[in-house]
Tab-separated table of C-alpha atoms in Angstrom:
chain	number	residue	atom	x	y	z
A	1	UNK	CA	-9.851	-3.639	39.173
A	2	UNK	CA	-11.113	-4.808	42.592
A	3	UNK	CA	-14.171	-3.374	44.325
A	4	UNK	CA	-14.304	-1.434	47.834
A	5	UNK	CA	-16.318	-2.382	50.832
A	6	UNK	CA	-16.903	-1.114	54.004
A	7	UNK	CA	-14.243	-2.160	56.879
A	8	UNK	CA	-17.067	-2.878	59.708
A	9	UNK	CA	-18.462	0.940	60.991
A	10	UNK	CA	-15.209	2.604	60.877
A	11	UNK	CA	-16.016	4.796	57.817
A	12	UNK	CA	-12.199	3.031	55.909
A	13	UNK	CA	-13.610	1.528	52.319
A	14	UNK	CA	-10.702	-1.534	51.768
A	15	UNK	CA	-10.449	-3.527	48.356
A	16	UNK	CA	-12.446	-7.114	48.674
A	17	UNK	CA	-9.589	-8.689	48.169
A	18	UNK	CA	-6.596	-8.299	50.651
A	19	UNK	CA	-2.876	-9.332	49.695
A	20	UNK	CA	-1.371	-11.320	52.571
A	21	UNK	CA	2.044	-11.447	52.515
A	22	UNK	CA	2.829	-14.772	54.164
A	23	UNK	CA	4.436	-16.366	51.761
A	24	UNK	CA	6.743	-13.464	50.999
A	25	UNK	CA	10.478	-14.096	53.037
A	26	UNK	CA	12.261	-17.484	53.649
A	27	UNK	CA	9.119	-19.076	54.470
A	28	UNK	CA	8.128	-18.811	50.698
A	29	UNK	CA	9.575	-16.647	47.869
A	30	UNK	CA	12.761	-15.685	49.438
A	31	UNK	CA	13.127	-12.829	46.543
A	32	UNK	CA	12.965	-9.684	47.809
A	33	UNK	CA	12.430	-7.862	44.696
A	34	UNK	CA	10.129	-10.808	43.393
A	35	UNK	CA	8.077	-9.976	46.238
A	36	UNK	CA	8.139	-5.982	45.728
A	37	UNK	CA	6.966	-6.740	42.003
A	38	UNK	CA	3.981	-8.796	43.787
A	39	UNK	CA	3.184	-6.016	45.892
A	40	UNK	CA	3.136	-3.192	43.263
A	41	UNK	CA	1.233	-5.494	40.731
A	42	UNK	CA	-1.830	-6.146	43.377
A	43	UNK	CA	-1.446	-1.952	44.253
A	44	UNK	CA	-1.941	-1.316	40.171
A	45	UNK	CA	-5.096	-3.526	40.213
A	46	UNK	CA	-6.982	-1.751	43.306
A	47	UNK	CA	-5.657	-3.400	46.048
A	48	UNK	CA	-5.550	-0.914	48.919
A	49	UNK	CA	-4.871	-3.599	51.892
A	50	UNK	CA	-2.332	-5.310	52.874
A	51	UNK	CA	-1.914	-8.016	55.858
A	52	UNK	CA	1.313	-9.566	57.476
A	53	UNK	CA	2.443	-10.584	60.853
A	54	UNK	CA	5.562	-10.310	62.934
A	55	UNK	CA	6.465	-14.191	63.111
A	56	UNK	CA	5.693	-14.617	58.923
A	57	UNK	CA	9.624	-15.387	57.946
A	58	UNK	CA	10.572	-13.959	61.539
A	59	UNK	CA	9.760	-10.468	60.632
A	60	UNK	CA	11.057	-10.889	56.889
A	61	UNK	CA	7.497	-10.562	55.557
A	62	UNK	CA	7.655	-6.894	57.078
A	63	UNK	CA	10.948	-6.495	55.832
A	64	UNK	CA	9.706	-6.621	52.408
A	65	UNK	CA	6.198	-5.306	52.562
A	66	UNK	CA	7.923	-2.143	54.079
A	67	UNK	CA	10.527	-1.668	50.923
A	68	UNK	CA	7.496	-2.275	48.741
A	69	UNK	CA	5.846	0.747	50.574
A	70	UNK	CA	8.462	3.306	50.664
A	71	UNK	CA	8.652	6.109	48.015
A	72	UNK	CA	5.120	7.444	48.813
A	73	UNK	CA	3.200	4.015	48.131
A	74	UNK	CA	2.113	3.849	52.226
A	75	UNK	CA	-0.458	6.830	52.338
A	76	UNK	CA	-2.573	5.124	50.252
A	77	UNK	CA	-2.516	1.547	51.949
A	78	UNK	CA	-4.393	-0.283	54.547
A	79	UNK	CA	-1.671	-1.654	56.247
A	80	UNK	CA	-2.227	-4.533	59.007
A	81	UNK	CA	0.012	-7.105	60.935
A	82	UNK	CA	-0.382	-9.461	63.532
A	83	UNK	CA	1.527	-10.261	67.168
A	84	UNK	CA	1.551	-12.772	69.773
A	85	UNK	CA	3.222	-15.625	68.064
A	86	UNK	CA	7.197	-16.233	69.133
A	87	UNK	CA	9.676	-14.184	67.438
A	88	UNK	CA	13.045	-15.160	68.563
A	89	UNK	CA	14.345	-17.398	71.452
A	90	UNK	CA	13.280	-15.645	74.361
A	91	UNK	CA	10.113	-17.449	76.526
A	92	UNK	CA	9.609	-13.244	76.806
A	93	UNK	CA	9.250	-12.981	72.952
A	94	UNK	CA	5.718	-14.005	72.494
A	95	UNK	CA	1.887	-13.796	73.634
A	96	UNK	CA	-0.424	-11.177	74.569
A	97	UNK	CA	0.803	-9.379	77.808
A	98	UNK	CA	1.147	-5.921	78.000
A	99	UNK	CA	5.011	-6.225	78.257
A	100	UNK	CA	5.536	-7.683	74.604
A	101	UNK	CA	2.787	-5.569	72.964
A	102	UNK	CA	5.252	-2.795	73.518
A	103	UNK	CA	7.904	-4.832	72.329
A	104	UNK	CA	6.398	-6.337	69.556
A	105	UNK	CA	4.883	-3.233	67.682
A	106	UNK	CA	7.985	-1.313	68.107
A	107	UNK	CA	10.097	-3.928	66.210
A	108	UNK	CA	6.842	-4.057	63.745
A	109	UNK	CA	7.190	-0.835	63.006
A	110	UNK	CA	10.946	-0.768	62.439
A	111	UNK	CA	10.249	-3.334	59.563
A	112	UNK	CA	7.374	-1.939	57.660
A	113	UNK	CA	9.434	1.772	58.001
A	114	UNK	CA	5.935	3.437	59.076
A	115	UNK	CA	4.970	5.311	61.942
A	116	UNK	CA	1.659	3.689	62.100
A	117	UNK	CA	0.063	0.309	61.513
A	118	UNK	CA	-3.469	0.778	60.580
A	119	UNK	CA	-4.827	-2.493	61.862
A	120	UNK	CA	-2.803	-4.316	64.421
A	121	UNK	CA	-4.321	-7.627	65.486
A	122	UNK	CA	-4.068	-10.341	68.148
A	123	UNK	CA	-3.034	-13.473	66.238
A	124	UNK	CA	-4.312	-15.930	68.153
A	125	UNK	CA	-6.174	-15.806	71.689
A	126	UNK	CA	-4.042	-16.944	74.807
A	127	UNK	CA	-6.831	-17.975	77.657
A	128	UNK	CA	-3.508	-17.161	80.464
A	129	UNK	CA	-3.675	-14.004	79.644
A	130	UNK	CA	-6.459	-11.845	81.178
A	131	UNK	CA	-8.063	-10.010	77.584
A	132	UNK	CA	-8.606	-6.814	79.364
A	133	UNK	CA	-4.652	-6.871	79.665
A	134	UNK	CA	-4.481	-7.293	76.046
A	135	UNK	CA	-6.732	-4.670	75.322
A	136	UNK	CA	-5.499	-2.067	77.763
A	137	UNK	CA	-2.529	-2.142	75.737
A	138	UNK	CA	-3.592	-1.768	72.514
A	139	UNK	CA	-5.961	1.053	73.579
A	140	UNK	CA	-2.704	2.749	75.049
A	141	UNK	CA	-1.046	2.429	71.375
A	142	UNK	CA	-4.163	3.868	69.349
A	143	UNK	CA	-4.088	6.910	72.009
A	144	UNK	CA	0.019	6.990	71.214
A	145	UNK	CA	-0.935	7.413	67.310
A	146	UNK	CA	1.056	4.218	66.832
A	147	UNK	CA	-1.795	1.668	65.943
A	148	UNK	CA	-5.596	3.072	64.077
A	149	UNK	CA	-7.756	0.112	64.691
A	150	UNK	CA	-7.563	-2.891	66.498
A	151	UNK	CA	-8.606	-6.664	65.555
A	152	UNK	CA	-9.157	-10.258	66.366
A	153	UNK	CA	-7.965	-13.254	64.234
A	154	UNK	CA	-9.373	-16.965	64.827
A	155	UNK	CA	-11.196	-16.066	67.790
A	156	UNK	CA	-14.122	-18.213	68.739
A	157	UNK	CA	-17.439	-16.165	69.026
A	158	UNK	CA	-17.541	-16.395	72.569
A	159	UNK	CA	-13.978	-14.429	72.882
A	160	UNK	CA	-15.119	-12.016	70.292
A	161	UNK	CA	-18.197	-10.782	72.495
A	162	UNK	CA	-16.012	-10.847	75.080
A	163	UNK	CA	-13.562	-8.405	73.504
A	164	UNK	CA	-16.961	-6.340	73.116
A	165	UNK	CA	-18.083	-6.538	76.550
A	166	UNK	CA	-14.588	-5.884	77.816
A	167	UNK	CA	-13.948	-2.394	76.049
A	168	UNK	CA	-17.537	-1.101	76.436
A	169	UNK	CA	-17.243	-1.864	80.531
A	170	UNK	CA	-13.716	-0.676	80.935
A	171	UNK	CA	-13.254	1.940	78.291
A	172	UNK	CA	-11.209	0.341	76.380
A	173	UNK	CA	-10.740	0.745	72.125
A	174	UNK	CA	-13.193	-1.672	70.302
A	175	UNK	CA	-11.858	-4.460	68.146
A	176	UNK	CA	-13.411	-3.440	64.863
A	177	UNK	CA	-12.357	-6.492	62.473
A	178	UNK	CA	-11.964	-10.563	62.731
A	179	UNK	CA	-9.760	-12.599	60.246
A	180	UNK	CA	-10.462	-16.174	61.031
A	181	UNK	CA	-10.524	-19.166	58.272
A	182	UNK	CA	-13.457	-19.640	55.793
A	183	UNK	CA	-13.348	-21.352	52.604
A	184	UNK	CA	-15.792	-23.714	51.092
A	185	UNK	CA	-13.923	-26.934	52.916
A	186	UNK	CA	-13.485	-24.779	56.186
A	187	UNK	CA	-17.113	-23.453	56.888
A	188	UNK	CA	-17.545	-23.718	61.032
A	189	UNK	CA	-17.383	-19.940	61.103
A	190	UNK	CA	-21.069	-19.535	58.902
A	191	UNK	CA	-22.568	-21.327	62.471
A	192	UNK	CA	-21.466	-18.610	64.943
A	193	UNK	CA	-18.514	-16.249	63.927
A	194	UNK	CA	-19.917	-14.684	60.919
A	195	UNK	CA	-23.734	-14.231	62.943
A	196	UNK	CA	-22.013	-12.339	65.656
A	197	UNK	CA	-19.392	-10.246	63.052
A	198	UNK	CA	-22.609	-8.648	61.625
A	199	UNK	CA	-24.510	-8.273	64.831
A	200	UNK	CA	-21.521	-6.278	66.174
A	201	UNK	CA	-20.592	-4.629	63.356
A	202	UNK	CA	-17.292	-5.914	62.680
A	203	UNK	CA	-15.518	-6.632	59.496
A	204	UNK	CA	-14.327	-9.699	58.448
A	205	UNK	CA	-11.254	-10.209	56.260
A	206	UNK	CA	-11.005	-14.363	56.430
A	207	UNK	CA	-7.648	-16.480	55.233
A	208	UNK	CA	-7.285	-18.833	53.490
A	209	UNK	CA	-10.157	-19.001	50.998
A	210	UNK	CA	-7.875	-21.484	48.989
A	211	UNK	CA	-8.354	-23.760	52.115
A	212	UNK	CA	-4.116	-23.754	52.388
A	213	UNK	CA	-4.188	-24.707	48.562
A	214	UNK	CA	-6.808	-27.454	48.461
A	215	UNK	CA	-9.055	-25.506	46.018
A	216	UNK	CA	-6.240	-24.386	43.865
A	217	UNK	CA	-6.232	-27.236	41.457
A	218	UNK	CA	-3.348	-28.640	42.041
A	219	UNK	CA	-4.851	-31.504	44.368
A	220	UNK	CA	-6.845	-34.412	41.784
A	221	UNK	CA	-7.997	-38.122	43.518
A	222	UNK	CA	-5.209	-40.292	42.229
A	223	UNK	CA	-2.509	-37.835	41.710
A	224	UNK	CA	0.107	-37.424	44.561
A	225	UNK	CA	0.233	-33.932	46.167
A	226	UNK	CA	2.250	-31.238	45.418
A	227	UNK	CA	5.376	-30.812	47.608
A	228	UNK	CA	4.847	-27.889	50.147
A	229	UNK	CA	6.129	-26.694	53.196
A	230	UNK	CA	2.838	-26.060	54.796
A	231	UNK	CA	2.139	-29.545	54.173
A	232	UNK	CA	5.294	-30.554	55.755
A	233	UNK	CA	4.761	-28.077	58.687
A	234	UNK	CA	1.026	-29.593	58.959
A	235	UNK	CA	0.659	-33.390	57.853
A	236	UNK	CA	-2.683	-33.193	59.527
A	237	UNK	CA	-4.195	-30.690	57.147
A	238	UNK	CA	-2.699	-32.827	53.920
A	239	UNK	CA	-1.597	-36.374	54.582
A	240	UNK	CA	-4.284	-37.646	52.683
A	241	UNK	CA	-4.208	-40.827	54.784
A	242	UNK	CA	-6.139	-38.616	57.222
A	243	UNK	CA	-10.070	-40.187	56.917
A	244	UNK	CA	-10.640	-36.178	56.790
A	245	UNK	CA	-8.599	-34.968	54.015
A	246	UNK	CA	-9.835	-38.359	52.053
A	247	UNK	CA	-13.231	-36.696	52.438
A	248	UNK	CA	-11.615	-32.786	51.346
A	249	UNK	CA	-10.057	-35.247	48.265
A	250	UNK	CA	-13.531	-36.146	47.210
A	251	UNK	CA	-14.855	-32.848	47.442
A	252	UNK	CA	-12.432	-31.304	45.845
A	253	UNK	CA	-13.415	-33.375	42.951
A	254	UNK	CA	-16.994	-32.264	42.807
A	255	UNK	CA	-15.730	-28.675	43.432
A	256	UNK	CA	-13.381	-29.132	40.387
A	257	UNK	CA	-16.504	-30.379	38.264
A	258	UNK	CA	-18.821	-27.818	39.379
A	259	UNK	CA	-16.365	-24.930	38.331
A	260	UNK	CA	-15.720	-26.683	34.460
A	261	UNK	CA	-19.813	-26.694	34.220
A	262	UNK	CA	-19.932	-22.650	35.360
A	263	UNK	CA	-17.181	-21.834	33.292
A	264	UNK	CA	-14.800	-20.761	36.182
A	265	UNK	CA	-11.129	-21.731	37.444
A	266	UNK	CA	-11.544	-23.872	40.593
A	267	UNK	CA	-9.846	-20.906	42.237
A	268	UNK	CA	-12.276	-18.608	40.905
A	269	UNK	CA	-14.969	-20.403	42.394
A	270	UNK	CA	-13.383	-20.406	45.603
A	271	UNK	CA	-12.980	-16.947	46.324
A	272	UNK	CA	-16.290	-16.105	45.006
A	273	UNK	CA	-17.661	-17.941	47.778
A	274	UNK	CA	-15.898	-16.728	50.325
A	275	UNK	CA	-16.643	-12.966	48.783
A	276	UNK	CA	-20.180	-13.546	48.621
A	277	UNK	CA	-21.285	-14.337	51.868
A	278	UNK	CA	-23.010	-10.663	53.502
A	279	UNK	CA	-20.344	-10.749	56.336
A	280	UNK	CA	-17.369	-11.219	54.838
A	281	UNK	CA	-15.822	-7.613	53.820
A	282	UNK	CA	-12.434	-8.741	52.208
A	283	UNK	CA	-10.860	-12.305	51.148
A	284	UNK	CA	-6.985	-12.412	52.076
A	285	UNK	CA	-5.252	-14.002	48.723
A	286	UNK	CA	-1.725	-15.431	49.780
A	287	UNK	CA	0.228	-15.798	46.273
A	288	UNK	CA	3.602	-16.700	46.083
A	289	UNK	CA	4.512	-15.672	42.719
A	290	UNK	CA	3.480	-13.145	40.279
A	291	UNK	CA	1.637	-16.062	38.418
A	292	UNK	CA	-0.474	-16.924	41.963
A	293	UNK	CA	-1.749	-13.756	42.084
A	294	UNK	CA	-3.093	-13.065	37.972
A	295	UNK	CA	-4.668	-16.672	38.825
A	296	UNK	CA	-6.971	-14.746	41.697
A	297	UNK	CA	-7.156	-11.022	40.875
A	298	UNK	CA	-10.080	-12.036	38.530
A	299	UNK	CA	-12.330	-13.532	41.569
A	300	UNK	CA	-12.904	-10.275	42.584
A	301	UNK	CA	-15.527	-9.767	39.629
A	302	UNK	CA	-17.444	-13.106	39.806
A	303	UNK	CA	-20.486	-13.404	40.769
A	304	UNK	CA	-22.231	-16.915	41.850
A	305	UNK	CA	-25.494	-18.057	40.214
A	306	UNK	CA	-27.551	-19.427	43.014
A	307	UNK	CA	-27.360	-22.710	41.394
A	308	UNK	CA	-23.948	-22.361	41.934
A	309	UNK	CA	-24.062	-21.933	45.549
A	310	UNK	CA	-26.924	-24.583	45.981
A	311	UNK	CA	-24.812	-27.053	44.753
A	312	UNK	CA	-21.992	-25.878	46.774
A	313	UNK	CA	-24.059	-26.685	49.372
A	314	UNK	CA	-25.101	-30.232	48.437
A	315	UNK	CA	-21.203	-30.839	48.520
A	316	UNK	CA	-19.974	-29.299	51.882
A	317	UNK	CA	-22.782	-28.390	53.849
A	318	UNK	CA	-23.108	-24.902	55.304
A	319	UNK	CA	-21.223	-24.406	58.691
A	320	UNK	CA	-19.231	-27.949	57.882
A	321	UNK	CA	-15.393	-27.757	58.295
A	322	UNK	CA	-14.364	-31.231	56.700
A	323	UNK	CA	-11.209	-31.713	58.868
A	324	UNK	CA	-11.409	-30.181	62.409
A	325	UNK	CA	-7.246	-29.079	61.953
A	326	UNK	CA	-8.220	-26.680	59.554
A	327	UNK	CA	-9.398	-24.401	62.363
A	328	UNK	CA	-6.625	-22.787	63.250
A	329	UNK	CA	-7.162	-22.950	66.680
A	330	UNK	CA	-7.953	-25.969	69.347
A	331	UNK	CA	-8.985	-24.235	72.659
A	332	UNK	CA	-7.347	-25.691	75.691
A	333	UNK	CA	-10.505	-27.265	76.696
A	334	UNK	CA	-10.533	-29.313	73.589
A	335	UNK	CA	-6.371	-29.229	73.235
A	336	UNK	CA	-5.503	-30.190	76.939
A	337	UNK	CA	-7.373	-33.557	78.301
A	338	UNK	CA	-6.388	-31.865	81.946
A	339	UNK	CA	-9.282	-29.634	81.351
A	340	UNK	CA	-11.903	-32.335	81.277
A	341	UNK	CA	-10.431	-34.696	83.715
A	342	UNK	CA	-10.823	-34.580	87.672
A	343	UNK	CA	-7.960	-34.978	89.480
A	344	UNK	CA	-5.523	-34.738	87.041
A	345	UNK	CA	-2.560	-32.767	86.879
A	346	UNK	CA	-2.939	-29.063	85.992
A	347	UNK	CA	-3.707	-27.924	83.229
A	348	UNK	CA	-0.831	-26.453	80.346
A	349	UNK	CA	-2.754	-23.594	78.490
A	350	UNK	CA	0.206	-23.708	75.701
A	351	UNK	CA	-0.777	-27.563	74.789
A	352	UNK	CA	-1.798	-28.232	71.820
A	353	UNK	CA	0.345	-26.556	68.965
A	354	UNK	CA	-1.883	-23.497	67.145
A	355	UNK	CA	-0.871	-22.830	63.666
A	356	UNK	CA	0.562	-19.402	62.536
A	357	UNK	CA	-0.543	-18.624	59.499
């Protein structure tokens, strides 16, 4: 069974490991049932939180995550999806405006057959659109009963004090939680996101501790990597003609060794990290099969030796992320060269594409 933490200062105790439910709908396992069985198995061990998003199989994660919740299972569930990403054809069908926050967490809803979503989160910022906007909005639905708390995911620090200053000078609901990316090959967040998390009191419920499958054993220098989607969807993060995912290569390889000399699973050793750092309240697992998630269930009960985590260290140093695309998010002034260039033509705020994940 999983332990219980804290969820920031909101009084909710959540399991330290959250299921996300990505990978359940045409995007991954397309078995409904298959991914009901997932759901229920995580439930039995302790899991009490659960994370999806409205553009995750075009709403067919929801679809299933709400079928896996009916029959009296929801009561007892921390229950959290994600908007702003497009859902659909229409331009309208996207973002962070006031006009498809309405939208978007009806239809959200409708899928997960609730009345209430207990943490609904921006899923990635949008610099066009004015935050207090945002915010406005999602204060409006937590008044309405609709939505309980509100969060954040891949924000940069900056925007996240922002979204402090923003509800504390115009009455708004606080944002009480951050998801962004952390693993041991993704660490930028340990210089400035996780700092700020604990000074404001927010939780922190990162993705992707596997760093998108990297430390799940299946990638070995001088094998070829497994066929994915994801690594179809983003060569950047896998081609391993990349300089940067050369570099992951090799330091997957010390990772690999390190775990056989502590007597752990490479993804054992993984989560653990993520797990053990003082901000991080809960580590989103993503499996796609029954088998994915016995393979990380028992991560929730390791501890690291501070050996361990010294030589961790040696390998990727702390606040190092080894290939800048595993981010999740490239800020127009870094996306958009019209931003750093005078006299050039105006500026696009949608350059640069931004993962959903």
């Amino acid at each position: 069974m999983v332990d219980h933490r804290p969820f920031g200062r909101t009084g909710v105790q959540i399991s330290s490991l959250t299921l996300g439910a990505m990978n359940f709908g045409q995007r991954g396992n397309p078995d409904h049932e298959d991914g009901i069985r997932i759901i229920h198995r995580a439930l039995d061990e302790g899991i009490n939180a659960i994370d999806t998003a409205d553009v995750y199989s075009h709403g067919e994660s929801e679809q299933i995550v709400g079928k896996a919740l009916a029959g009296g299972r929801r009561d007892d569930v921390f229950l959290a999806t994600k908007f702003h990403g497009q859902v659909g054809e229409h331009p309208h069908h996207r973002g962070n405006s006031r006009r498809w926050i309405f939208r978007a967490v009806e239809d959200s809803l409708r899928r997960l057959g609730t009345d209430w979503i207990d943490l609904y989160q921006v899923h990635r910022p949008e610099p066009e659109t004015d935050f207090d906007e945002t915010l406005g909005a999602l204060s409006d639905l937590v008044r309405q009963g609709k939505v309980r708390y509100l969060g954040t995911s891949t924000f940069e620090p900056s925007a996240i004090v922002e979204g402090q200053w923003t509800a504390q000078r115009r009455g708004r609901e606080r944002v009480v939680s951050e998801q962004p990316p952390y693993s041991i090959l993704a660490r930028g967040i340990e210089r400035e996101v996780l700092p700020v998390a604990q000074r404001h009191g927010l939780a922190v419920i990162p993705w992707s501790p596997l760093a998108g499958g990297w430390l799940s054993g299946r990638h070995q220098a001088g094998v070829d990597g497994p066929v994915s989607r994801r690594a179809d969807r983003f060569p950047a993060r896998f081609d391993p003609a990349v300089p940067a995912n050369a570099t992951k290569l090799a330091a997957v390889g010390e990772l690999t060794a390190l775990a056989e000399e502590a007597g752990l699973s490479l993804i054992h050793l993984a989560i653990a990290f993520v797990l053990q750092h003082p901000a991080v309240t809960s580590a989103i697992i993503g499996p796609r099969t029954l088998a994915h998630l016995e393979s990380q269930l028992g991560a929730a009960k390791v501890t690291l030796s501070p050996e361990v985590l010294d030589r961790i260290d040696a390998i990727v140093p702390p606040g190092t992320t080894l290939n800048p695309a595993d981010a999740g998010y490239q800020p127009p002034s870094l996306a958009d060269p019209a931003h750093r260039r005078r006299g050039g033509s105006a500026p696009s705020h949608l350059a640069g594409a931004r993962e959903v994940r």
